[in-house]
């Protein structure tokens, strides 16, 4: 492909006027994996090989995150969904994909379902929520953005660390902690600021989801303090024919903390909804 270059295990694909880093593996029905904040496509690194015998797994670094280039302008969740639509087109994927988004990636998945329904066959919303921010929440986000720009990335993201993974993962999985710290602390201050602003302006998807007609699965971590089980149940109730599933030894980063259980949930859902 002429508009593709390779660097380590990432492929850079030119789409929507930018160079999008993408991890891929496997063949079969495509699954698009969308990471959360302040993370990157490494979030899916343990899950993807478990699904590669059955699915074509595609995990990009979203605008400004991971190995993508620095963002100098503001963006919205809808802009990130537009990047993904163009990416799928450039990759020549001519069938609707299953989209799996975690937390902020879930907000992007919701925009994809709303704005590009023809591109999405099924949706998995994991460790995320469907409501918009209230004014206090939006103000906290502005503060986090300012902290990153003024005091540095560590000051902005360190307070999140213990909310992202469970106490068990923290004490028993040093490699998960190392990957997580690397994703968080390598995120640029400008990305933190722009992403926080973008999330503060996200839509309230609750009422919109009531009109969705595609198969959907909502996954939560039993000890997730950011998108608690109640928020997962709320989404599953809002979306017609959706189901909620919970993973017990997990907080906010279920695919990183419990990849085997997560992959099994996705596979079972995909099979049941293809029958
Ligand atoms: C994430 O994990 O992507 C964030 O916690 C989402 C958010 O801040 O709303």
GROMACS .gro file of C-alpha atoms and ligand atoms in nm:
model
  284
    1UNK     CA    1   0.000   0.000   0.000
    2UNK     CA    2   0.156   0.330  -0.098
    3UNK     CA    3   0.031   0.535   0.195
    4UNK     CA    4   0.155   0.294   0.463
    5UNK     CA    5   0.491   0.284   0.643
    6UNK     CA    6   0.606   0.046   0.916
    7UNK     CA    7   0.776   0.126   1.247
    8UNK     CA    8   0.829  -0.142   1.514
    9UNK     CA    9   0.496  -0.318   1.560
   10UNK     CA   10   0.293  -0.016   1.451
   11UNK     CA   11   0.180   0.067   1.102
   12UNK     CA   12   0.123   0.432   1.013
   13UNK     CA   13  -0.176   0.485   0.787
   14UNK     CA   14  -0.253   0.819   0.624
   15UNK     CA   15  -0.620   0.902   0.672
   16UNK     CA   16  -0.820   1.220   0.733
   17UNK     CA   17  -0.510   1.433   0.668
   18UNK     CA   18  -0.302   1.270   0.941
   19UNK     CA   19  -0.074   0.975   0.997
   20UNK     CA   20  -0.255   0.731   1.226
   21UNK     CA   21  -0.051   0.468   1.413
   22UNK     CA   22  -0.233   0.134   1.409
   23UNK     CA   23  -0.166  -0.207   1.563
   24UNK     CA   24  -0.322  -0.495   1.373
   25UNK     CA   25  -0.328  -0.872   1.401
   26UNK     CA   26  -0.538  -1.165   1.286
   27UNK     CA   27  -0.781  -1.225   1.004
   28UNK     CA   28  -1.158  -1.250   0.986
   29UNK     CA   29  -1.442  -1.024   1.097
   30UNK     CA   30  -1.290  -0.684   1.183
   31UNK     CA   31  -1.292  -0.548   1.537
   32UNK     CA   32  -1.193  -0.183   1.594
   33UNK     CA   33  -1.049  -0.124   1.943
   34UNK     CA   34  -1.058   0.231   2.082
   35UNK     CA   35  -0.844   0.310   2.387
   36UNK     CA   36  -0.920   0.536   2.682
   37UNK     CA   37  -0.746   0.836   2.836
   38UNK     CA   38  -0.453   0.889   2.900
   39UNK     CA   39  -0.361   0.570   2.722
   40UNK     CA   40  -0.287   0.435   2.375
   41UNK     CA   41  -0.327   0.121   2.164
   42UNK     CA   42  -0.104  -0.079   2.401
   43UNK     CA   43  -0.417  -0.110   2.614
   44UNK     CA   44  -0.528  -0.389   2.378
   45UNK     CA   45  -0.194  -0.564   2.337
   46UNK     CA   46  -0.281  -0.864   2.553
   47UNK     CA   47  -0.637  -0.906   2.425
   48UNK     CA   48  -0.567  -0.891   2.051
   49UNK     CA   49  -0.354  -1.208   2.018
   50UNK     CA   50  -0.627  -1.402   2.202
   51UNK     CA   51  -0.875  -1.309   1.928
   52UNK     CA   52  -0.644  -1.316   1.627
   53UNK     CA   53  -0.742  -1.667   1.515
   54UNK     CA   54  -1.097  -1.548   1.451
   55UNK     CA   55  -1.090  -1.172   1.398
   56UNK     CA   56  -0.898  -0.896   1.226
   57UNK     CA   57  -0.804  -0.679   1.527
   58UNK     CA   58  -0.737  -0.310   1.459
   59UNK     CA   59  -0.619  -0.081   1.740
   60UNK     CA   60  -0.521   0.277   1.650
   61UNK     CA   61  -0.360   0.544   1.867
   62UNK     CA   62  -0.625   0.818   1.876
   63UNK     CA   63  -0.539   1.174   1.773
   64UNK     CA   64  -0.254   1.313   1.987
   65UNK     CA   65  -0.207   0.988   2.187
   66UNK     CA   66   0.065   0.721   2.175
   67UNK     CA   67   0.284   0.746   1.865
   68UNK     CA   68   0.057   0.989   1.681
   69UNK     CA   69   0.192   1.335   1.612
   70UNK     CA   70   0.135   1.625   1.849
   71UNK     CA   71  -0.202   1.797   1.819
   72UNK     CA   72  -0.186   2.173   1.801
   73UNK     CA   73  -0.557   2.233   1.769
   74UNK     CA   74  -0.862   2.142   1.971
   75UNK     CA   75  -1.072   1.843   1.870
   76UNK     CA   76  -1.400   1.678   1.964
   77UNK     CA   77  -1.509   1.320   2.023
   78UNK     CA   78  -1.686   1.345   1.686
   79UNK     CA   79  -1.353   1.441   1.520
   80UNK     CA   80  -1.196   1.126   1.663
   81UNK     CA   81  -1.486   0.921   1.524
   82UNK     CA   82  -1.434   1.086   1.184
   83UNK     CA   83  -1.064   0.983   1.197
   84UNK     CA   84  -1.178   0.625   1.257
   85UNK     CA   85  -1.429   0.631   0.971
   86UNK     CA   86  -1.160   0.753   0.732
   87UNK     CA   87  -0.911   0.501   0.869
   88UNK     CA   88  -1.147   0.211   0.795
   89UNK     CA   89  -1.206   0.346   0.446
   90UNK     CA   90  -0.831   0.384   0.380
   91UNK     CA   91  -0.768   0.031   0.510
   92UNK     CA   92  -1.017  -0.093   0.251
   93UNK     CA   93  -1.248  -0.246   0.511
   94UNK     CA   94  -1.568  -0.285   0.318
   95UNK     CA   95  -1.785  -0.455   0.580
   96UNK     CA   96  -1.930  -0.303   0.898
   97UNK     CA   97  -1.700  -0.360   1.197
   98UNK     CA   98  -1.754  -0.453   1.558
   99UNK     CA   99  -1.640  -0.148   1.759
  100UNK     CA  100  -1.507  -0.191   2.112
  101UNK     CA  101  -1.436   0.131   2.305
  102UNK     CA  102  -1.306   0.173   2.659
  103UNK     CA  103  -1.405   0.482   2.859
  104UNK     CA  104  -1.302   0.777   2.636
  105UNK     CA  105  -1.282   0.522   2.352
  106UNK     CA  106  -1.641   0.439   2.442
  107UNK     CA  107  -1.740   0.803   2.385
  108UNK     CA  108  -1.576   0.779   2.041
  109UNK     CA  109  -1.754   0.448   1.972
  110UNK     CA  110  -2.087   0.616   2.058
  111UNK     CA  111  -2.011   0.894   1.808
  112UNK     CA  112  -1.927   0.633   1.544
  113UNK     CA  113  -2.259   0.455   1.599
  114UNK     CA  114  -2.449   0.784   1.577
  115UNK     CA  115  -2.260   0.946   1.289
  116UNK     CA  116  -2.156   0.646   1.077
  117UNK     CA  117  -2.418   0.373   1.149
  118UNK     CA  118  -2.337   0.204   0.819
  119UNK     CA  119  -1.981   0.132   0.941
  120UNK     CA  120  -2.074  -0.042   1.267
  121UNK     CA  121  -2.224  -0.392   1.296
  122UNK     CA  122  -2.201  -0.437   1.676
  123UNK     CA  123  -2.078  -0.230   1.966
  124UNK     CA  124  -1.899  -0.318   2.289
  125UNK     CA  125  -1.889  -0.038   2.546
  126UNK     CA  126  -1.647  -0.117   2.823
  127UNK     CA  127  -1.571   0.073   3.144
  128UNK     CA  128  -1.749   0.378   3.010
  129UNK     CA  129  -2.063   0.582   3.068
  130UNK     CA  130  -2.331   0.739   2.853
  131UNK     CA  131  -2.395   1.068   3.037
  132UNK     CA  132  -2.238   1.410   2.970
  133UNK     CA  133  -2.037   1.604   3.230
  134UNK     CA  134  -2.211   1.839   3.470
  135UNK     CA  135  -2.053   2.183   3.528
  136UNK     CA  136  -1.846   2.058   3.824
  137UNK     CA  137  -1.711   1.769   3.616
  138UNK     CA  138  -1.624   1.999   3.326
  139UNK     CA  139  -1.445   2.239   3.564
  140UNK     CA  140  -1.237   1.950   3.703
  141UNK     CA  141  -1.135   1.861   3.349
  142UNK     CA  142  -1.026   2.219   3.276
  143UNK     CA  143  -0.819   2.206   3.594
  144UNK     CA  144  -0.654   1.876   3.491
  145UNK     CA  145  -0.566   2.028   3.152
  146UNK     CA  146  -0.415   2.338   3.315
  147UNK     CA  147  -0.221   2.121   3.562
  148UNK     CA  148  -0.068   1.919   3.277
  149UNK     CA  149   0.040   2.233   3.090
  150UNK     CA  150   0.166   2.420   3.397
  151UNK     CA  151   0.305   2.148   3.627
  152UNK     CA  152   0.368   1.861   3.388
  153UNK     CA  153   0.206   1.534   3.288
  154UNK     CA  154   0.293   1.345   3.608
  155UNK     CA  155   0.110   1.601   3.822
  156UNK     CA  156  -0.202   1.568   3.606
  157UNK     CA  157  -0.217   1.190   3.567
  158UNK     CA  158  -0.064   1.048   3.888
  159UNK     CA  159  -0.383   1.090   4.093
  160UNK     CA  160  -0.562   0.865   3.841
  161UNK     CA  161  -0.329   0.568   3.873
  162UNK     CA  162  -0.492   0.396   4.169
  163UNK     CA  163  -0.840   0.438   4.020
  164UNK     CA  164  -0.746   0.267   3.694
  165UNK     CA  165  -0.645  -0.076   3.820
  166UNK     CA  166  -0.751  -0.283   4.119
  167UNK     CA  167  -0.537  -0.327   4.432
  168UNK     CA  168  -0.475  -0.688   4.326
  169UNK     CA  169  -0.351  -0.588   3.982
  170UNK     CA  170  -0.133  -0.319   4.141
  171UNK     CA  171   0.036  -0.564   4.378
  172UNK     CA  172   0.041  -0.880   4.165
  173UNK     CA  173   0.101  -0.769   3.805
  174UNK     CA  174   0.416  -0.557   3.781
  175UNK     CA  175   0.426  -0.580   3.401
  176UNK     CA  176   0.070  -0.444   3.374
  177UNK     CA  177   0.163  -0.160   3.609
  178UNK     CA  178   0.476  -0.086   3.402
  179UNK     CA  179   0.280  -0.076   3.074
  180UNK     CA  180   0.015   0.144   3.231
  181UNK     CA  181   0.267   0.388   3.379
  182UNK     CA  182   0.446   0.409   3.046
  183UNK     CA  183   0.122   0.487   2.856
  184UNK     CA  184   0.014   0.746   3.112
  185UNK     CA  185   0.340   0.926   3.168
  186UNK     CA  186   0.435   0.932   2.799
  187UNK     CA  187   0.112   1.112   2.704
  188UNK     CA  188   0.186   1.471   2.602
  189UNK     CA  189   0.066   1.761   2.817
  190UNK     CA  190  -0.105   1.913   2.513
  191UNK     CA  191  -0.296   1.588   2.449
  192UNK     CA  192  -0.409   1.579   2.811
  193UNK     CA  193  -0.536   1.936   2.784
  194UNK     CA  194  -0.715   1.893   2.450
  195UNK     CA  195  -0.863   1.555   2.540
  196UNK     CA  196  -0.999   1.687   2.869
  197UNK     CA  197  -1.164   1.977   2.690
  198UNK     CA  198  -1.304   1.741   2.426
  199UNK     CA  199  -1.447   1.505   2.691
  200UNK     CA  200  -1.599   1.797   2.882
  201UNK     CA  201  -1.802   1.880   2.569
  202UNK     CA  202  -1.914   1.523   2.493
  203UNK     CA  203  -2.281   1.453   2.429
  204UNK     CA  204  -2.531   1.288   2.659
  205UNK     CA  205  -2.583   0.961   2.474
  206UNK     CA  206  -2.845   0.818   2.712
  207UNK     CA  207  -3.151   0.936   2.514
  208UNK     CA  208  -2.984   0.862   2.177
  209UNK     CA  209  -2.902   0.502   2.271
  210UNK     CA  210  -3.268   0.424   2.317
  211UNK     CA  211  -3.298   0.436   1.938
  212UNK     CA  212  -3.004   0.203   1.867
  213UNK     CA  213  -3.089  -0.122   1.693
  214UNK     CA  214  -2.750  -0.292   1.670
  215UNK     CA  215  -2.632  -0.573   1.900
  216UNK     CA  216  -2.447  -0.432   2.198
  217UNK     CA  217  -2.258  -0.551   2.501
  218UNK     CA  218  -2.167  -0.339   2.805
  219UNK     CA  219  -1.872  -0.459   3.015
  220UNK     CA  220  -1.771  -0.330   3.357
  221UNK     CA  221  -1.506  -0.396   3.619
  222UNK     CA  222  -1.663  -0.489   3.949
  223UNK     CA  223  -1.440  -0.239   4.134
  224UNK     CA  224  -1.428   0.037   3.872
  225UNK     CA  225  -1.462   0.373   4.054
  226UNK     CA  226  -1.470   0.577   3.728
  227UNK     CA  227  -1.743   0.386   3.541
  228UNK     CA  228  -1.899   0.189   3.829
  229UNK     CA  229  -2.131  -0.109   3.772
  230UNK     CA  230  -2.433   0.124   3.812
  231UNK     CA  231  -2.319   0.329   3.508
  232UNK     CA  232  -2.272   0.010   3.306
  233UNK     CA  233  -2.621  -0.113   3.402
  234UNK     CA  234  -2.760   0.227   3.303
  235UNK     CA  235  -2.618   0.195   2.951
  236UNK     CA  236  -2.733  -0.164   2.913
  237UNK     CA  237  -3.083  -0.056   3.017
  238UNK     CA  238  -3.084   0.238   2.775
  239UNK     CA  239  -2.978   0.034   2.470
  240UNK     CA  240  -3.251  -0.203   2.347
  241UNK     CA  241  -3.149  -0.570   2.375
  242UNK     CA  242  -2.815  -0.494   2.536
  243UNK     CA  243  -2.662  -0.696   2.817
  244UNK     CA  244  -2.425  -0.599   3.098
  245UNK     CA  245  -2.137  -0.826   3.203
  246UNK     CA  246  -1.896  -0.771   3.489
  247UNK     CA  247  -1.542  -0.890   3.550
  248UNK     CA  248  -1.468  -0.942   3.917
  249UNK     CA  249  -1.094  -0.881   3.954
  250UNK     CA  250  -1.089  -0.558   3.763
  251UNK     CA  251  -1.122  -0.184   3.812
  252UNK     CA  252  -1.129   0.058   3.516
  253UNK     CA  253  -0.894  -0.117   3.270
  254UNK     CA  254  -1.060  -0.457   3.231
  255UNK     CA  255  -0.887  -0.557   2.901
  256UNK     CA  256  -0.545  -0.482   3.052
  257UNK     CA  257  -0.616  -0.640   3.391
  258UNK     CA  258  -0.810  -0.949   3.281
  259UNK     CA  259  -0.738  -1.003   2.909
  260UNK     CA  260  -0.848  -1.368   2.894
  261UNK     CA  261  -1.189  -1.301   3.051
  262UNK     CA  262  -1.232  -0.992   2.836
  263UNK     CA  263  -1.146  -1.175   2.512
  264UNK     CA  264  -1.387  -1.456   2.606
  265UNK     CA  265  -1.671  -1.206   2.662
  266UNK     CA  266  -1.609  -1.050   2.321
  267UNK     CA  267  -1.591  -1.383   2.144
  268UNK     CA  268  -1.908  -1.517   2.309
  269UNK     CA  269  -2.094  -1.195   2.225
  270UNK     CA  270  -1.976  -1.196   1.864
  271UNK     CA  271  -2.074  -1.561   1.818
  272UNK     CA  272  -2.415  -1.529   1.986
  273UNK     CA  273  -2.505  -1.225   1.780
  274UNK     CA  274  -2.391  -1.382   1.451
  275UNK     CA  275  -2.601  -1.696   1.487
  276LIG     C1  276  -1.082   0.720   3.042
  276LIG     O1  277  -1.044   0.620   3.104
  276LIG     O2  278  -1.081   0.724   2.919
  276LIG     C2  279  -1.129   0.840   3.120
  276LIG     O3  280  -1.140   0.807   3.255
  276LIG     C3  281  -1.259   0.890   3.065
  276LIG     C4  282  -1.308   1.013   3.136
  276LIG     O4  283  -1.228   1.084   3.198
  276LIG     O5  284  -1.429   1.041   3.128
   0.00000   0.00000   0.00000
